[in-house]
Amino acid sequence: MNQSSSNLYTMPSVNESRKYIYTDEELIGHFQNGDENAYVELVRRYKDRLINFVFQYVGDYEQSEDIVQDTMVKLYIKKHYYKEIAKFSTWIYTIAKNLANTELRKRKRRKITQLSHMSREEKQIDLPAIQPETGQEVQNEFAHKLIRNAIQQLPEHFKTVIILRDVQELSYDEISNIVDVPLGTVKSRINRARIQLQSELQELK
Amino acid sequence: MERYQFEDLISDYLENTLTIAQRKSFDSYLESNPKAKQLVDNMKNNINELNELPKVKTSAAFMKNLQGRLSAERRIPVESTAKSFLGFTPLYATVMTGLVVAFLFVSIELFNPEKPNLPILNKTFATHADEGSISNKHEPTENDDNQNLADVESDSLDQLDDDIKKKDYSKQIHLVND
């Protein structure tokens, strides 16, 4: 994997605006033909997007980074499994989602103490006490932690769609392809997930 | 508008995908239900908060670690080929060798000029032919058996005499004084 020569595929600067920008689908095509620079560019494009998704899903940074690494390794090994009938983003998100699901199931099997297994009292102990005189930054941090904890309380099928829609801002079509359910079901799930998130937040507050 | 209808349409309302008629009906429901309005407002805030969640980034060592893992992955096929024979796993190599040996044995038996045909095959074919003829004909009687036995004995004795007559040992006999 030669990183130094990978700038063939990187985004052009303002002065280089005429330079051709490869789409994800073109890059995976180049990679399938043996060009590893295309792989490096795909990793650069997706590593942060994927960790953002996986982190909200799993709730642990180190595990999230491991999952994203696994996703990229899988992309490297199984590159020929991608067919250009779907968007590359859909394919890579599906891999990451499946790996994150597997990790959550492993975690449940190992019976690692998890927030969802704790009582309401234990959950509340984890949250920082908010003081009236604390600054805006701390209040925001508290709000973020609260909403992340509320996401963790959701069932897996609600958690996936709400993260993909409201955090990753993917389209309904893309989500439908990633979770492999019809569009109508995705819309309905997102709606119900939002209602349940609100009730979780009320309980946590 | 019923409560369940209202709940089904919240996301469409927030994403502005309702028809004008549906939107008017939804708005009038909100005006008459302060709790419903509170729920919609809260959900709108939640979506904004989810959008504004701080973005997480991979660590600085991500690419380096990935490179290490990919190097390890590349080494795996090399190790696996070392345990193979001409690309076959030990099991398949054994099976293939057995098949090749069996094929060679059958080929030699079939095409060997000193043994025109496989005796086993001849016997099998002869037996089947006999069975076919028996099934088509009458059942054997005691007279038939005696006749067959006499035929066989006379054939074998004749064959023995013929063999003795055919053999010429004149050139192989050497007197001691010669």
XYZ file of C-alpha atoms in Angstrom:
383
model
C 0.000 0.000 0.000
C 1.836 3.040 -1.218
C 0.405 6.134 0.391
C 2.801 8.635 -1.127
C 1.657 8.045 -4.678
C -2.023 7.945 -3.802
C -2.604 11.624 -4.581
C -3.647 10.571 -8.086
C -7.128 10.139 -6.676
C -7.270 12.788 -3.978
C -9.620 15.726 -4.074
C -8.304 18.627 -6.152
C -7.469 21.950 -4.544
C -9.168 25.185 -5.648
C -6.374 25.883 -8.156
C -6.671 22.369 -9.553
C -10.449 22.477 -9.983
C -10.215 21.147 -13.539
C -8.661 17.927 -12.287
C -10.955 14.943 -12.669
C -12.510 13.626 -9.454
C -13.030 9.894 -9.455
C -16.314 8.587 -8.094
C -16.294 5.869 -5.461
C -17.542 3.379 -8.050
C -14.695 4.275 -10.419
C -12.185 3.925 -7.603
C -13.375 0.454 -6.609
C -13.226 -0.458 -10.306
C -9.568 0.652 -10.440
C -8.870 -1.251 -7.246
C -10.505 -4.389 -8.627
C -8.061 -4.090 -11.522
C -5.156 -4.086 -9.090
C -4.549 -0.394 -8.406
C -3.883 -0.125 -4.667
C -3.751 3.688 -4.760
C -7.476 3.613 -5.453
C -7.917 1.534 -2.306
C -5.979 4.076 -0.238
C -8.203 6.855 -1.541
C -11.359 4.903 -0.697
C -10.056 4.315 2.829
C -9.325 8.033 3.187
C -12.809 8.940 2.002
C -14.672 6.536 4.243
C -12.679 5.961 7.439
C -14.108 8.976 9.296
C -17.634 8.558 7.971
C -17.641 4.933 9.033
C -16.176 5.489 12.487
C -18.782 8.173 13.051
C -21.509 5.682 12.215
C -20.004 2.749 14.109
C -19.195 4.831 17.183
C -22.820 5.947 17.549
C -23.833 2.337 17.068
C -21.391 0.589 19.414
C -20.644 3.424 21.831
C -16.966 2.546 22.325
C -14.227 4.367 20.419
C -11.549 1.656 20.396
C -13.979 -1.039 19.360
C -15.350 1.273 16.702
C -11.899 1.822 15.261
C -11.296 -1.951 15.237
C -14.578 -2.453 13.393
C -13.671 0.181 10.805
C -10.287 -1.514 10.364
C -12.047 -4.842 9.884
C -14.315 -3.194 7.325
C -11.335 -1.866 5.377
C -9.562 -5.235 5.522
C -12.726 -6.885 4.255
C -12.923 -4.330 1.459
C -9.347 -5.240 0.538
C -9.890 -8.999 0.587
C -13.410 -9.140 -0.865
C -13.045 -6.369 -3.433
C -14.352 -8.608 -6.234
C -17.624 -9.163 -4.371
C -18.650 -5.584 -5.171
C -20.810 -5.373 -8.280
C -21.675 -2.011 -9.757
C -25.402 -2.518 -9.317
C -25.339 -0.706 -5.974
C -23.606 2.422 -4.760
C -20.214 1.789 -3.186
C -21.249 3.753 -0.076
C -24.208 1.409 0.442
C -21.943 -1.619 0.154
C -19.302 -0.358 2.594
C -21.909 0.812 5.126
C -23.530 -2.634 4.944
C -20.203 -4.313 5.733
C -19.593 -1.954 8.662
C -23.148 -2.404 9.972
C -22.880 -6.200 9.847
C -19.526 -6.168 11.634
C -20.893 -3.790 14.280
C -23.897 -6.085 14.775
C -21.594 -9.073 15.161
C -19.558 -7.168 17.739
C -22.681 -6.255 19.711
C -23.822 -9.882 19.719
C -20.384 -11.066 20.857
C -20.503 -8.490 23.603
C -23.889 -9.727 24.756
C -22.636 -13.314 24.754
C -19.620 -12.399 26.838
C -21.993 -10.687 29.236
C -19.848 -7.617 29.435
C -21.569 -5.091 31.619
C -23.328 -2.790 29.279
C -25.422 0.282 29.802
C -28.508 -1.461 28.490
C -28.091 -4.150 31.147
C -27.870 -1.658 33.969
C -30.764 -0.462 36.005
C -32.071 3.058 35.552
C -30.236 4.116 38.736
C -26.907 2.870 37.372
C -27.462 4.713 34.099
C -28.089 7.905 35.952
C -24.878 7.503 37.968
C -22.893 7.428 34.714
C -24.173 10.803 33.636
C -22.335 13.880 34.877
C -24.239 16.087 37.273
C -25.125 19.344 35.601
C -24.707 22.496 37.632
C -26.537 25.739 36.882
C -23.256 27.655 36.726
C -21.515 25.309 34.266
C -20.626 26.719 30.886
C -22.335 26.166 27.557
C -19.633 23.732 26.447
C -20.205 21.430 29.393
C -23.950 21.600 28.897
C -23.525 20.638 25.263
C -21.266 17.773 26.231
C -23.880 16.585 28.687
C -26.606 16.819 26.040
C -24.486 14.808 23.590
C -23.795 12.142 26.155
C -27.453 11.980 27.027
C -28.546 11.533 23.427
C -25.834 8.937 22.780
C -27.007 6.969 25.796
C -30.588 7.241 24.579
C -29.519 5.859 21.175
C -27.876 2.910 22.931
C -31.208 2.071 24.573
C -32.951 1.636 21.222
C -33.469 -1.799 19.670
C -30.900 -2.606 16.956
C -33.265 -2.122 14.011
C -34.280 1.340 15.289
C -30.729 2.301 16.219
C -29.370 1.529 12.740
C -31.922 3.561 10.832
C -31.919 6.577 13.116
C -28.105 6.838 13.009
C -28.025 6.447 9.241
C -30.763 9.037 8.762
C -30.236 11.669 11.462
C -26.495 11.383 12.136
C -25.122 10.245 8.761
C -27.871 12.018 6.807
C -28.225 9.284 4.212
C -31.248 9.139 1.928
C -34.148 6.784 2.557
C -33.179 4.831 -0.563
C -29.627 4.306 0.644
C -30.843 3.217 4.086
C -33.301 0.839 2.464
C -30.431 -0.792 0.558
C -28.139 -0.943 3.580
C -30.623 -2.525 5.972
C -32.207 -4.521 3.143
C -35.837 -3.699 3.907
C -38.451 -1.948 1.730
C -38.564 1.844 1.588
C -41.938 2.022 3.352
C -40.621 -0.055 6.240
C -37.582 2.207 6.545
C -39.780 5.315 6.761
C -42.008 3.711 9.341
C -39.011 2.479 11.369
C -37.375 5.901 11.363
C -40.590 7.506 12.555
C -41.054 4.990 15.363
C -37.352 5.201 16.279
C -37.642 8.973 16.668
C -40.707 8.630 18.903
C -38.974 5.987 21.039
C -35.802 8.090 21.249
C -37.866 10.936 22.623
C -39.390 8.713 25.301
C -35.912 7.347 26.211
C -34.597 10.882 26.546
C -37.493 11.851 28.788
C -36.727 8.903 31.055
C -33.008 9.710 31.164
C -33.692 13.366 31.960
C -57.216 12.899 12.919
C -56.646 10.007 15.299
C -53.632 9.681 17.606
C -52.106 6.764 15.655
C -52.541 8.683 12.367
C -50.820 11.663 13.947
C -47.851 9.532 15.121
C -47.461 7.961 11.691
C -47.177 11.367 10.058
C -44.735 13.102 12.454
C -41.611 12.376 10.391
C -43.334 13.343 7.151
C -44.422 16.593 8.803
C -40.913 17.338 10.070
C -39.369 16.530 6.684
C -42.051 18.536 4.884
C -43.272 15.697 2.689
C -47.000 15.910 3.551
C -49.570 17.049 1.008
C -51.192 20.434 1.658
C -54.402 18.802 2.867
C -52.509 16.480 5.220
C -50.435 19.368 6.552
C -53.535 21.442 7.315
C -55.125 18.505 9.092
C -51.889 17.884 11.031
C -51.589 21.555 12.056
C -55.159 21.650 13.299
C -54.514 18.500 15.350
C -51.459 20.159 16.923
C -53.454 23.273 17.798
C -56.027 21.227 19.618
C -53.449 18.967 21.378
C -50.688 20.818 23.266
C -49.043 17.515 24.291
C -48.844 16.441 20.651
C -47.291 19.804 19.785
C -44.765 19.357 22.593
C -43.836 15.899 21.232
C -43.314 17.237 17.721
C -41.162 20.115 19.005
C -39.043 17.743 21.085
C -38.553 15.402 18.152
C -37.487 18.330 15.988
C -34.910 19.326 18.625
C -33.656 15.748 18.864
C -33.091 15.559 15.108
C -31.142 18.835 15.271
C -29.066 17.512 18.162
C -28.354 14.275 16.309
C -27.224 16.294 13.299
C -24.947 18.358 15.496
C -23.336 15.499 17.390
C -19.560 16.038 17.323
C -17.956 14.092 14.492
C -15.625 11.335 15.585
C -12.428 10.789 13.608
C -10.112 7.845 13.327
C -6.850 8.001 15.280
C -3.594 9.151 13.686
C -2.305 5.560 13.732
C -5.260 4.243 11.749
C -3.551 4.038 8.348
C -0.373 2.582 9.839
C -2.308 -0.077 11.755
C -4.335 -0.891 8.660
C -1.160 -1.268 6.627
C 0.165 -3.718 9.254
C -3.019 -5.756 9.151
C -3.032 -5.859 5.355
C 0.582 -7.063 5.349
C -0.445 -9.857 7.699
C -3.402 -10.738 5.437
C -1.114 -10.878 2.392
C 1.121 -13.408 4.152
C -1.711 -15.884 4.829
C -2.080 -17.263 1.267
C 1.707 -17.863 1.070
C 1.579 -20.042 4.177
C -1.390 -21.991 2.912
C 0.213 -22.813 -0.464
C 3.252 -24.231 1.347
C 1.009 -26.999 2.679
C -0.270 -27.972 -0.751
C 0.994 -30.359 -3.432
C 0.762 -28.887 -6.931
C -2.030 -26.666 -5.673
C -4.002 -29.515 -4.069
C -4.557 -29.947 -0.354
C -3.122 -33.187 1.107
C -6.572 -34.819 1.081
C -7.315 -33.931 -2.539
C -3.763 -34.856 -3.583
C -4.245 -38.340 -2.069
C -7.614 -38.791 -3.754
C -6.259 -37.593 -7.098
C -3.241 -39.931 -6.850
C -5.529 -42.867 -6.097
C -7.706 -42.014 -9.086
C -4.702 -41.729 -11.416
C -3.301 -45.078 -10.239
C -6.703 -46.719 -10.685
C -7.032 -45.241 -14.181
C -3.574 -46.471 -15.188
C -4.274 -49.977 -13.847
C -7.565 -50.250 -15.735
C -5.960 -48.886 -18.915
C -3.099 -51.406 -18.762
C -5.510 -54.270 -18.126
C -7.697 -53.249 -21.049
C -4.984 -52.679 -23.641
C -2.324 -55.218 -22.660
C -1.676 -57.360 -25.855
C -0.624 -60.465 -23.853
C -3.948 -60.476 -22.017
C -6.450 -59.594 -24.709
C -9.289 -58.968 -22.299
C -9.879 -58.762 -18.638
C -10.744 -62.278 -17.446
C -13.080 -60.902 -14.843
C -14.958 -58.866 -17.431
C -15.171 -61.844 -19.806
C -16.511 -64.000 -17.075
C -19.056 -61.391 -16.117
C -20.198 -60.853 -19.683
C -20.354 -64.601 -20.276
C -22.437 -65.119 -17.166
C -24.861 -62.385 -18.200
C -25.109 -63.836 -21.689
C -25.819 -67.256 -20.264
C -28.427 -65.842 -17.935
C -30.091 -64.150 -20.869
C -30.177 -67.353 -22.877
C -31.473 -69.355 -19.926
C -34.258 -66.963 -19.263
C -35.343 -67.166 -22.867
C -35.190 -70.941 -23.106
C -36.607 -73.932 -21.228
C -35.414 -74.976 -17.757
C -32.416 -77.399 -17.719
C -33.132 -81.088 -17.327
C -30.938 -83.977 -16.128
C -30.260 -85.071 -19.728
C -29.024 -81.620 -20.588
C -26.573 -81.696 -17.699
C -25.137 -85.078 -18.753
C -24.808 -83.926 -22.317
C -23.050 -80.718 -21.276
C -20.670 -82.592 -19.017
C -19.730 -85.016 -21.806
C -19.173 -82.114 -24.185
C -16.968 -80.303 -21.739
C -14.863 -83.404 -20.961
C -14.374 -84.291 -24.603
C -13.479 -80.659 -25.408
C -10.876 -80.470 -22.655
C -9.302 -83.844 -23.543
C -9.160 -82.882 -27.200
C -7.591 -79.582 -26.284
C -4.930 -81.350 -24.184
C -4.069 -83.729 -27.046
C -3.855 -80.825 -29.450
C -1.532 -78.958 -27.122
C 0.826 -81.990 -26.804
C 0.852 -82.471 -30.565
C 1.586 -78.829 -31.203
C 4.580 -78.689 -28.910
C 7.856 -79.517 -30.683
C 10.666 -80.240 -28.274
C 13.081 -81.632 -30.938
C 15.286 -78.557 -30.928
C 15.356 -78.273 -27.192
C 16.559 -81.846 -26.498
C 20.319 -82.165 -26.488
C 22.120 -85.408 -25.884
C 24.961 -85.374 -23.407
C 27.504 -86.329 -26.002
C 26.403 -83.552 -28.346
